[in-house]
Each structure stands twice: as C-alpha cells, then as structure tokens.
GROMACS .gro file of C-alpha atoms in nm:
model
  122
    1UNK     CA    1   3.699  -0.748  -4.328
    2UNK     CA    2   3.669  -0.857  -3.957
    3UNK     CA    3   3.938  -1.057  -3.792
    4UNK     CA    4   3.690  -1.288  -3.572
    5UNK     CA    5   3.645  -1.650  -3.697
    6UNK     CA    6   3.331  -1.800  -3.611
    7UNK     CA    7   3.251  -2.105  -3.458
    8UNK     CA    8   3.265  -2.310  -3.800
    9UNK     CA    9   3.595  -2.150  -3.924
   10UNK     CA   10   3.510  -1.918  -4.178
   11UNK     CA   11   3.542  -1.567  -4.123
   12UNK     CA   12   3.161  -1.422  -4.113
   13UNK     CA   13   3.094  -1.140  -4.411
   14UNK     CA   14   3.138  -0.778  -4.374
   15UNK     CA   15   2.818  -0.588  -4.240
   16UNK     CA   16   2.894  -0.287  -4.451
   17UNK     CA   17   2.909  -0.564  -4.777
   18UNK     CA   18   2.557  -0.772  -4.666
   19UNK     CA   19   2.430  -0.381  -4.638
   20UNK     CA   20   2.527  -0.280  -4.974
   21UNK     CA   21   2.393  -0.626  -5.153
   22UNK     CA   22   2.056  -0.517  -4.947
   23UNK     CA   23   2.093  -0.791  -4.705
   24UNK     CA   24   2.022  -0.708  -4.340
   25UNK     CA   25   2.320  -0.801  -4.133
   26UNK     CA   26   2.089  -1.025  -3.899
   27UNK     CA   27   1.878  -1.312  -4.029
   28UNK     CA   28   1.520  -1.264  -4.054
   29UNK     CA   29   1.440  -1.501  -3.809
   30UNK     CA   30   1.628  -1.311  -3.561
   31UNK     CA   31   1.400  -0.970  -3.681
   32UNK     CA   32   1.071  -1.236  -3.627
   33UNK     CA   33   1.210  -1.355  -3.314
   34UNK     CA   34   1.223  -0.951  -3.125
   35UNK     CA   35   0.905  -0.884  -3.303
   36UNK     CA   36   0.744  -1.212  -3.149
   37UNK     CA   37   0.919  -1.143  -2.785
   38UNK     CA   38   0.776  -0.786  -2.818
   39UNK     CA   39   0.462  -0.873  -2.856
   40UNK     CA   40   0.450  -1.156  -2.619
   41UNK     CA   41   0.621  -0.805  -2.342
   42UNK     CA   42   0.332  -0.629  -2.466
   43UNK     CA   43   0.040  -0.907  -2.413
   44UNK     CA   44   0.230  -0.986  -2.087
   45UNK     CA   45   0.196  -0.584  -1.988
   46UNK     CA   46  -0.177  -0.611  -2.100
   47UNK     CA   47  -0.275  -0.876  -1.907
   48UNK     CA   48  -0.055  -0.702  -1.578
   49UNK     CA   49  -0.269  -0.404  -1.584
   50UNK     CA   50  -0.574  -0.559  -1.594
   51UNK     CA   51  -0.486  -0.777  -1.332
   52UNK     CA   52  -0.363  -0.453  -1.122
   53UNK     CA   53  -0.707  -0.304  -1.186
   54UNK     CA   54  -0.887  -0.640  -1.034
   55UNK     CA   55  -0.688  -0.591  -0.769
   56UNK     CA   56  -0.789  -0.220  -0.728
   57UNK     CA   57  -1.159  -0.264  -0.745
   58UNK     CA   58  -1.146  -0.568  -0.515
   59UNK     CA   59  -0.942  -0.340  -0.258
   60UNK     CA   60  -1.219  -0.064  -0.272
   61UNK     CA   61  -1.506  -0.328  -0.250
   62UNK     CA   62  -1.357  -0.449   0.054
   63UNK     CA   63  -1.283  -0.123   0.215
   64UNK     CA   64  -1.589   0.023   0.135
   65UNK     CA   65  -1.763  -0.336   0.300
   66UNK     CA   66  -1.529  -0.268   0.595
   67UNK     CA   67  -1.657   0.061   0.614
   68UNK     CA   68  -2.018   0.003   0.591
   69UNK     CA   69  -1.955  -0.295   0.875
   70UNK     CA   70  -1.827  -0.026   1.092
   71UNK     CA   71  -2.087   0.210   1.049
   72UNK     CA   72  -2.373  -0.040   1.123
   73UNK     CA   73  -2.162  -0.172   1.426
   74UNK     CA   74  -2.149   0.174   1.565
   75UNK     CA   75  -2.575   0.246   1.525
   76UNK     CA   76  -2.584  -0.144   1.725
   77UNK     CA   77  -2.386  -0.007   1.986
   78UNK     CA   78  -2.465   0.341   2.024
   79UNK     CA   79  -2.797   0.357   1.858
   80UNK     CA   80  -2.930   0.642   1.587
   81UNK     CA   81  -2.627   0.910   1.634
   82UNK     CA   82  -2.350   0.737   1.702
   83UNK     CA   83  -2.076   0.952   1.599
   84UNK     CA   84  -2.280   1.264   1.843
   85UNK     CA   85  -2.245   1.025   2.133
   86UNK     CA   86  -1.883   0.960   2.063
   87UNK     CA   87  -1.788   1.355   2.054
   88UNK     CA   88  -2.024   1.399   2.319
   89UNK     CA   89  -1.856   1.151   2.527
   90UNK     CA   90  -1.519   1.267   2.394
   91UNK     CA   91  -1.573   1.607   2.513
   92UNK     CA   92  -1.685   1.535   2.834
   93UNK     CA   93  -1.345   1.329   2.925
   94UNK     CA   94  -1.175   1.674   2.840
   95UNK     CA   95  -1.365   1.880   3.025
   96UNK     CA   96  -1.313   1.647   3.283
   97UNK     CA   97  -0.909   1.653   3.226
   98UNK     CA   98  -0.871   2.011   3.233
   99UNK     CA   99  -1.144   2.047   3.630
  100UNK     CA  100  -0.911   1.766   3.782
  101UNK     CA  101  -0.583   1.965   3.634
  102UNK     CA  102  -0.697   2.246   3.783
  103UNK     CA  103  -0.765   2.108   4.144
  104UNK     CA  104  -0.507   2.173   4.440
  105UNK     CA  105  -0.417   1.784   4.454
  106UNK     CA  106  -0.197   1.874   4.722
  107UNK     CA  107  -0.418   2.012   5.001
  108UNK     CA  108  -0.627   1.745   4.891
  109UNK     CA  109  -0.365   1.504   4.968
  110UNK     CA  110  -0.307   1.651   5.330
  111UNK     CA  111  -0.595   1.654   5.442
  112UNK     CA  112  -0.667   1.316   5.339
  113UNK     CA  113  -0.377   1.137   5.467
  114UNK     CA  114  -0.459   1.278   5.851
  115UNK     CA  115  -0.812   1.101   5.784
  116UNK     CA  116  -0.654   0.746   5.684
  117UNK     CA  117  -0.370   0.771   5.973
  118UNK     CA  118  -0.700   0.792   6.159
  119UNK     CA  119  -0.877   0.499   6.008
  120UNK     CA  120  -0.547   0.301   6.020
  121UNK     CA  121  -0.528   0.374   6.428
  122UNK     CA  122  -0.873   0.186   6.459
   0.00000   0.00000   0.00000
C-alpha cells in the first residue's frame, strides 16, 4: 500500500491491485484525453506542413518573378545579348587594369609635373 493521502483523505488503491482486478491504474478519461491531445498534435503538424509548403511555392514564384524581371530589365537596357555586353564590357575594364599597371607612372609623373610648374608660372 502507498503512504500518500490524497487530497480527499483516503489513501488512493494500490496500482499493482487495480492491475490485477483488470482495472487500468488511470481513468479512461485520462486514456481519451492523450488520445484526443494526440490527435489534435497531429492535425496541428498537418496543417504546419502544408502551410510550410505554401510558403515554399510562394518563395519560388516570387524568385522566379524576380528573376524573369531582371532578365527583361537587362534586354531594355542592353538590348538582345545582354549578358555578352556585360562580359564584354567586363573584360575590357581588365584589360584595361592590367596596361595602366604596367605603365611607368613615375616617369610619367616627372615629366608631367615640369609641364604644370610651367603652366602655373603663366
């Protein structure tokens, strides 16, 4: 027998006693209760995925809507072959880059600065 009173004064029934009179040790209600919460969790996790898979497809609509915006923005702008004119144009600021790395900036600077001490004197 358990030693705990319960709230009304009487000490509660063994488990192992309910068990062998083929009693559950919980009321029913309690066993309808879990199955009801359980299947309220499981509607709950139903209605969670579907709304995560809204949510997917309306993130893909949009990207794929942002994409397509950028695309036609790009043939406004740069006409038929956009994305040629953009390497194209890419290319030719590194070619650029590596003639103007390659200059003597230095002689160019010295001989330059006797031709503004000149301009300065008049």
């Amino acid at each position: 027998m358990q030693s705990s009173i319960n709230r009304d004064g009487f000490l509660p029934p063994d488990p192992d006693e309910l068990i062998e009179e083929g009693e559950l040790p919980f009321a029913d209600a309690a066993s309808d209760q879990a199955d009801n919460s359980l299947t309220a969790l499981q509607r709950e996790v139903r209605l969670l995925s579907v709304r995560i898979g809204v949510l997917r497809e309306d993130a893909e609509a949009a990207l794929k809507a942002k994409a397509t915006s950028i695309d036609a923005n790009a043939h406004v702008q740069l006409g038929d072959y956009p994305w040629l004119k953009l390497a194209a144009a890419t290319s030719a600021a590194f070619i650029t880059a590596r003639i103007l790395r390659s200059l003597p900036f230095g002689a160019l600077l010295a001989g330059s600065t006797s031709h503004f001490a000149e301009t300065r004197r008049r």
